C-alpha atoms as one frame of an Amber mdcrd trajectory, in Angstrom:
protein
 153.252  82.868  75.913 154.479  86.666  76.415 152.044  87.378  73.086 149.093
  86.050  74.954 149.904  87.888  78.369 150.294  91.110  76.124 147.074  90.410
  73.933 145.155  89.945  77.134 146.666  93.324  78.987 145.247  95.165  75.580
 141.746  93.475  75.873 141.724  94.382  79.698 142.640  98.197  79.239 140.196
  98.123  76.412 137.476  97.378  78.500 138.262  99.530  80.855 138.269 102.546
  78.414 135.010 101.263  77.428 133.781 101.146  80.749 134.442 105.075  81.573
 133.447 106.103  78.467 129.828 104.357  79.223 129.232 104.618  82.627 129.596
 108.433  84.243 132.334 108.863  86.487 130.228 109.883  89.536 128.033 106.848
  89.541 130.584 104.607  88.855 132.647 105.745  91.751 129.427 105.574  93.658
 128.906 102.174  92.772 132.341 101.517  93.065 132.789 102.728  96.959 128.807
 101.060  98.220 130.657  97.563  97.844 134.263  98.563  98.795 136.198  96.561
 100.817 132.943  93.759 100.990 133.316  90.349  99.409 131.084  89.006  96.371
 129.895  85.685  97.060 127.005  83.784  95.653 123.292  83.728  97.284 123.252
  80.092  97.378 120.534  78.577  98.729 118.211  80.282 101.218 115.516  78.415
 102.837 115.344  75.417 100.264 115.459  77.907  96.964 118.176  78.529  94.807
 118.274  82.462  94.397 119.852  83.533  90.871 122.194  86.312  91.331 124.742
  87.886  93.994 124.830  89.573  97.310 127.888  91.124  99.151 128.694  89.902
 102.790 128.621  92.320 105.225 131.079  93.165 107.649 129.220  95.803 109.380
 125.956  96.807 109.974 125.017  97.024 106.322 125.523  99.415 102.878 125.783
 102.785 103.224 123.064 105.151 102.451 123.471 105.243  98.153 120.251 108.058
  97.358 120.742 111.081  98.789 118.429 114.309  99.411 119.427 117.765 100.692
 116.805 117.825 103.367 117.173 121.385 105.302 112.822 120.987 105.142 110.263
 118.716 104.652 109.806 119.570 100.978 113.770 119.256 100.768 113.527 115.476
 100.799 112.085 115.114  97.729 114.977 116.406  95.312 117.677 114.124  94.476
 120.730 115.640  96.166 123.230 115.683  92.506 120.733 117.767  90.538 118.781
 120.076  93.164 118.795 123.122  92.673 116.382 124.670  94.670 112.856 124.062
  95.700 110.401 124.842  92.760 106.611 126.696  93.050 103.332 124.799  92.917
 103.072 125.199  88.995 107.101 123.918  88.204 106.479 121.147  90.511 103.243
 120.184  89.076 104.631 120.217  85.731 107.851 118.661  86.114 105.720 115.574
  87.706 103.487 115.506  84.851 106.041 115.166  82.306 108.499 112.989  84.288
 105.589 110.683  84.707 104.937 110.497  81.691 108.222 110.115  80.514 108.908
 107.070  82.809 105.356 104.857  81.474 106.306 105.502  78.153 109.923 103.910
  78.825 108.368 101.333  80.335 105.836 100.705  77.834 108.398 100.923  74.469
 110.449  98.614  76.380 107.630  96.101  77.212 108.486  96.517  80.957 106.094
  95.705  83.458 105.375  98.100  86.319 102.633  99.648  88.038 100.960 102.548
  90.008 101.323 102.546  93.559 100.457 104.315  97.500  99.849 108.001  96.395
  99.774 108.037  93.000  97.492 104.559  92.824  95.069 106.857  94.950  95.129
 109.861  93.299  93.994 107.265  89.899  91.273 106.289  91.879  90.117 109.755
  91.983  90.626 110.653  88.837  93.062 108.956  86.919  95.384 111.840  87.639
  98.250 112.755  90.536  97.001 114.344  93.461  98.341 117.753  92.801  99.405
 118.342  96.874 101.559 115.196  96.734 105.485 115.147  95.952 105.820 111.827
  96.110 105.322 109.968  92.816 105.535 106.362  93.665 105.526 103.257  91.364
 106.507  99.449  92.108 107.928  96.359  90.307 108.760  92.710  90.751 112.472
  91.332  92.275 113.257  90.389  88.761 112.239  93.474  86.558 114.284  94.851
  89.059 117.238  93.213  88.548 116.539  92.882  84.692 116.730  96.900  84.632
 120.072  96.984  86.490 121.071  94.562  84.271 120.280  96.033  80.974 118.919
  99.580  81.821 121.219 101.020  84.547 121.959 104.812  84.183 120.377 105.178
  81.522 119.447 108.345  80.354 116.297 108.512  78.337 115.454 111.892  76.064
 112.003 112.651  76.322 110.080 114.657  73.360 106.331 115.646  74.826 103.495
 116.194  72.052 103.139 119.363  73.209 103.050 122.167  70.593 105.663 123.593
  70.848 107.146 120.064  72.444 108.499 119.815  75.933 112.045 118.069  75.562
 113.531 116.609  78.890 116.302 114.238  80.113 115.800 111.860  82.897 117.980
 108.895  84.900 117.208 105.945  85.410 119.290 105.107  88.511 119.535 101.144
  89.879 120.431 101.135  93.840 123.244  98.369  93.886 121.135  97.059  97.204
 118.549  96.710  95.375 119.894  92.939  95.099 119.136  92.578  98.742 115.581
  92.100  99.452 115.230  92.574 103.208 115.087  96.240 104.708 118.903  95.339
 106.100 119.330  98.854 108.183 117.118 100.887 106.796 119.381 103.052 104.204
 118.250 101.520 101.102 114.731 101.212 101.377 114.196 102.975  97.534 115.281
 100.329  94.818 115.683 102.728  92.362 114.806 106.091  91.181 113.697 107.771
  87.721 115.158 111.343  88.137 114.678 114.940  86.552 118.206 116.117  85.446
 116.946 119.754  84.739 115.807 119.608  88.925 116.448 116.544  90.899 113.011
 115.827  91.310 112.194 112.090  91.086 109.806 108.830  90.503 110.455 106.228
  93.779 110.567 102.602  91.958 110.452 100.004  94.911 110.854  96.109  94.033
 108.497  93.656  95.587 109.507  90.231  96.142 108.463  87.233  98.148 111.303
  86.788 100.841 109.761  84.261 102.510 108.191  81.762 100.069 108.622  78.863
 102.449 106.961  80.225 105.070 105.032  83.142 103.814 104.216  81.469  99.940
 102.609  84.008  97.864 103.633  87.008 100.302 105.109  89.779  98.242 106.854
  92.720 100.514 109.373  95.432 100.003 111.466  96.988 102.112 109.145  99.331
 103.968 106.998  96.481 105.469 103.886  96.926 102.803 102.696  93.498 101.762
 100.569  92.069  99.622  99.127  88.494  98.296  99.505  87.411  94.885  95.663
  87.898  94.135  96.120  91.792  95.610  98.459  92.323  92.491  97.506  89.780
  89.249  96.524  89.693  86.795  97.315  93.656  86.541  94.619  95.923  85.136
  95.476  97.695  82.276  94.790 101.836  82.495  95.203 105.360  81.836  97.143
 107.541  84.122  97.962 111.418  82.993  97.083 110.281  79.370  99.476 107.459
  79.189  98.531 103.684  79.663  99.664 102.097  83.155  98.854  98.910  85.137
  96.951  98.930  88.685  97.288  95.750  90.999  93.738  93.775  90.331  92.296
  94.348  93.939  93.256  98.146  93.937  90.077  98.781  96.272  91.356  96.578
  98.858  95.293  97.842  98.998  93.791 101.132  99.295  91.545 100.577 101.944
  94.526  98.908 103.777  96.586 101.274 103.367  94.595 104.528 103.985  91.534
 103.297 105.023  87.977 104.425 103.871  88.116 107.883 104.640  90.643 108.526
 101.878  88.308 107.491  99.454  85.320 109.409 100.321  86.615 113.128 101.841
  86.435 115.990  99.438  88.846 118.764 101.100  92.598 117.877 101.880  95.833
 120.052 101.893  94.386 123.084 100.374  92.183 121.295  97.501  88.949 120.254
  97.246  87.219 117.947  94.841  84.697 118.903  92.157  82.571 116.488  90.873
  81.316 118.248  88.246  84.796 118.810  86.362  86.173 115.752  88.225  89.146
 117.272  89.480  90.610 118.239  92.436  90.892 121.568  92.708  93.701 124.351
  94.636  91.582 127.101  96.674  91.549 130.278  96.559  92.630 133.021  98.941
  88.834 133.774  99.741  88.539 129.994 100.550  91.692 129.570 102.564  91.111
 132.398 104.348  87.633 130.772 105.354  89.051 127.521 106.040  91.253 129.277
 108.655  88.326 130.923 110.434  86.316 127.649 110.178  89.160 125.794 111.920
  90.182 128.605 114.416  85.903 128.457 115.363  86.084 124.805 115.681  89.588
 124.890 117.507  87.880 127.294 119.729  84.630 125.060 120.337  86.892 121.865
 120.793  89.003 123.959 123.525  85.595 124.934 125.021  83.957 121.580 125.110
  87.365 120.038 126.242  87.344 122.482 128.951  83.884 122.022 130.160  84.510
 118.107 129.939  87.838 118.892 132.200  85.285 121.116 135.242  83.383 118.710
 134.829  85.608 115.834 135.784  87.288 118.163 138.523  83.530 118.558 139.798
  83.322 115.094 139.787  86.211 114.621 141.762  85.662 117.129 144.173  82.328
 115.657 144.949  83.611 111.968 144.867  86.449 113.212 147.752  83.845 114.819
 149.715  81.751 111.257 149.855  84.709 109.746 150.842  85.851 112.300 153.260
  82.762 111.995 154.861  82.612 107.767 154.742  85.727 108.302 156.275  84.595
 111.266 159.242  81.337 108.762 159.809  83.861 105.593 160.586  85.679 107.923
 162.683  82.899 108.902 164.686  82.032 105.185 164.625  85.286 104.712 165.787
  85.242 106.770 168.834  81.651 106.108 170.034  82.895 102.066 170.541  85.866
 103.156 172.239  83.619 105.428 174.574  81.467 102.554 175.199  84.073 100.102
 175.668  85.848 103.105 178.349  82.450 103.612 180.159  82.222  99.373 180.524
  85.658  99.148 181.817  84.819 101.750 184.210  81.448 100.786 185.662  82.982
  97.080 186.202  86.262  99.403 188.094  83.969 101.294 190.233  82.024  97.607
 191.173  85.046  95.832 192.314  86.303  98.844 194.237  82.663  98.260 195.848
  83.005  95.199 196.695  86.266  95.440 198.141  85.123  98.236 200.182  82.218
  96.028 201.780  84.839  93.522 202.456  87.091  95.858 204.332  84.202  97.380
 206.195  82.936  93.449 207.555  86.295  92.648 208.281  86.533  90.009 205.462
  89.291  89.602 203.054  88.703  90.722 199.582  88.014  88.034 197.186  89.966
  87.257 194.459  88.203  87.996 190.897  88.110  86.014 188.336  86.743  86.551
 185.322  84.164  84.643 184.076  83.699  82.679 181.055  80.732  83.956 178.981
  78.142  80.866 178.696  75.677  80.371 175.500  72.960  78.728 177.244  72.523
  81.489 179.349  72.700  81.262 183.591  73.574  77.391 184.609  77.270  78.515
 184.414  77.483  82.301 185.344  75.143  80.690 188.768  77.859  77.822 189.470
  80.646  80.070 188.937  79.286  82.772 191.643  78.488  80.372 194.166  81.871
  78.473 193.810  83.139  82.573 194.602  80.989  82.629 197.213  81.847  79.188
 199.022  85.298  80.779 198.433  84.780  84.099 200.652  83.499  81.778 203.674
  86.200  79.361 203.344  88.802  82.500 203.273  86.605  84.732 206.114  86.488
  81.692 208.612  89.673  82.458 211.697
């Protein structure tokens, strides 16, 4: 029994020595601390389908943040943070995406892998089977199970790259696996990028995203990743076979259609963007010169200046029509005034002509030695005199009655 416990404390410090002698220190610590201190436990079923495979249970509000770029500027969030070393020109950056491209579809394609172009770098094949040479982002996509088939079998692994250049262009690149990657919903938004095919001369990098259908119950045939883009089943196969940069590469089948979604129509038909502009006759998009930026910058500074002037006739103009639209209503509201006070004149001179009657009458009174009559107002009759005639002479009949000693 003791020979067995020592035979198996040999095999597991073996193991171990094989482990660090494969597997860099950094990214194994990496690994290592992204599930520290958070159980293993199987997927199990979720929503009526088995899922192969494992996820960890979180205790908080989800895995920490595995890539990391330098930032410090837009451009800065494009390196890889372990092998930047500094932001390269237009030319470096061009060719390190060439080559690193390149270098990544032929992996894929020795190792009968399937992947595809995608967002960017699907347009700029639309165009011309080539990147877009103002983009940094090189972006590529695969299913949930290549996905976990490469962290499986092809996890840090780097891959020597021989160009056939003359003189040849030798490079090494990473092939990094996100251990989130197992967990196909965005989660909290720190592991977003599945995986990443890196320059170790630069830190540059290929984005690999996984797609998967999360939902199959209720969304069957759905296929999303982690940054919300979706797409049907038909969208994506059967895959369309390609060149891309002089290497073959897939396209999803209804490539028109995700790119319209995705950037609309206008991306496929304008000819000027980000310093470039397209000529059909060499089919390629090409950097401007000086001479030509320097025109685009009056060109936009005259139409800036046109757009300001337009925008602030458009704004006297509304004032104008403001102005104009308070002095209609300042006068409605002068003219109701006036209204106003001409009724309450009228209803003043009324009240007075019937005050200067009954001091009148009561005068005539006093002066025949008669008592003054009490008024009372009469009701206003709608068929005219039968009632105003009744009513006086039942005043009248009154006066006697009080007059008589």
């Amino acid at each position: 029994m003791r020979l067995i416990q020592t035979i198996f404390v040999l095999i597991t410090f073996l193991c171990f020595l094989i482990d660090a002698a494969i597997i860099p220190e950094e990214h194994r610590q990496r690994a290592a601390d992204d599930v520290h201190g958070k159980k293993l436990v199987p997927r199990g079923k979720s929503r009526g389908r088995k899922k192969p495979g494992y996820r960890t249970k979180r205790k908080d509000d989800g895995l920490p943040k595995y890539f990391h770029e330098p930032g410090g500027s837009e451009l800065g969030m494009h390196y890889d943070t372990r092998y930047h070393h500094g932001i390269q020109d237009y030319a470096d950056r061009k060719d390190t995406q060439l080559h690193m491209l390149r270098a990544y579809l032929t992996f894929f394609n020795h190792h009968h892998i399937e992947t595809w172009l995608a967002h960017g770098t699907l347009l700029g094949w639309w165009w011309n089977g080539k990147m877009l040479p103002w983009d940094w982002d090189i972006d590529t996509q695969v299913s949930g199970s290549t996905l976990q088939y490469l962290a499986q079998h092809y996890n840090f692994t780097h891959y020597d790259y021989v160009s056939n250049d003359d003189p040849p262009i030798k490079r090494t690149y990473l092939l990094d696996i996100n251990p989130a990657s197992i967990e196909r919903e965005r989660g909290n938004g720190n592991n977003i990028i599945d995986a990443r095919w890196i320059d170790t001369r630069n830190g540059l990098y290929i984005d690999i995203t996984g797609l998967s259908e999360t939902h199959p119950d209720d969304q069957p045939g759905v296929w999303a990743c982690k940054n919300y883009h979706r797409y049907h089943t038909t969208d994506l196969y059967p895959m369309r076979e390609t060149m891309y940069e002089g290497v073959i590469a897939n396209v999803p089948y209804a490539y028109d259609r995700i790119l319209t979604q995705e950037y609309k129509e206008k991306a496929l038909v304008l000819t000027e963007y980000q310093g470039h502009r397209w000529d059909p006759v060499v089919k390629e998009w090409l950097q401007k010169s000086d001479e030509e930026l320097a025109e685009d910058k009056r060109e936009k500074e005259a139409a800036d200046r046109e757009k300001e002037a337009r925008e602030k006739q458009e704004k006297e103009r509304k004032e104008e029509a403001k102005r104009k639209q308070e002095m209609k209503d300042q006068k409605k509201i002068q003219e109701q005034e006036r209204k106003d006070r001409e009724k309450s004149e009228k209803e003043k001179q009324k009240a007075d002509k019937q005050s200067e009657i009954r001091r009148l009458m009561v005068q005539q009174h006093l002066m025949k030695g008669k008592s003054v009559p009490k008024v009372v107002e009469q009701p206003k009759a709608e068929d005219g005199g039968n009632e105003n005639g009744d009513a006086q002479k039942k005043q009248g009949e009154q006066a006697k009655g009080e007059a008589k000693p």
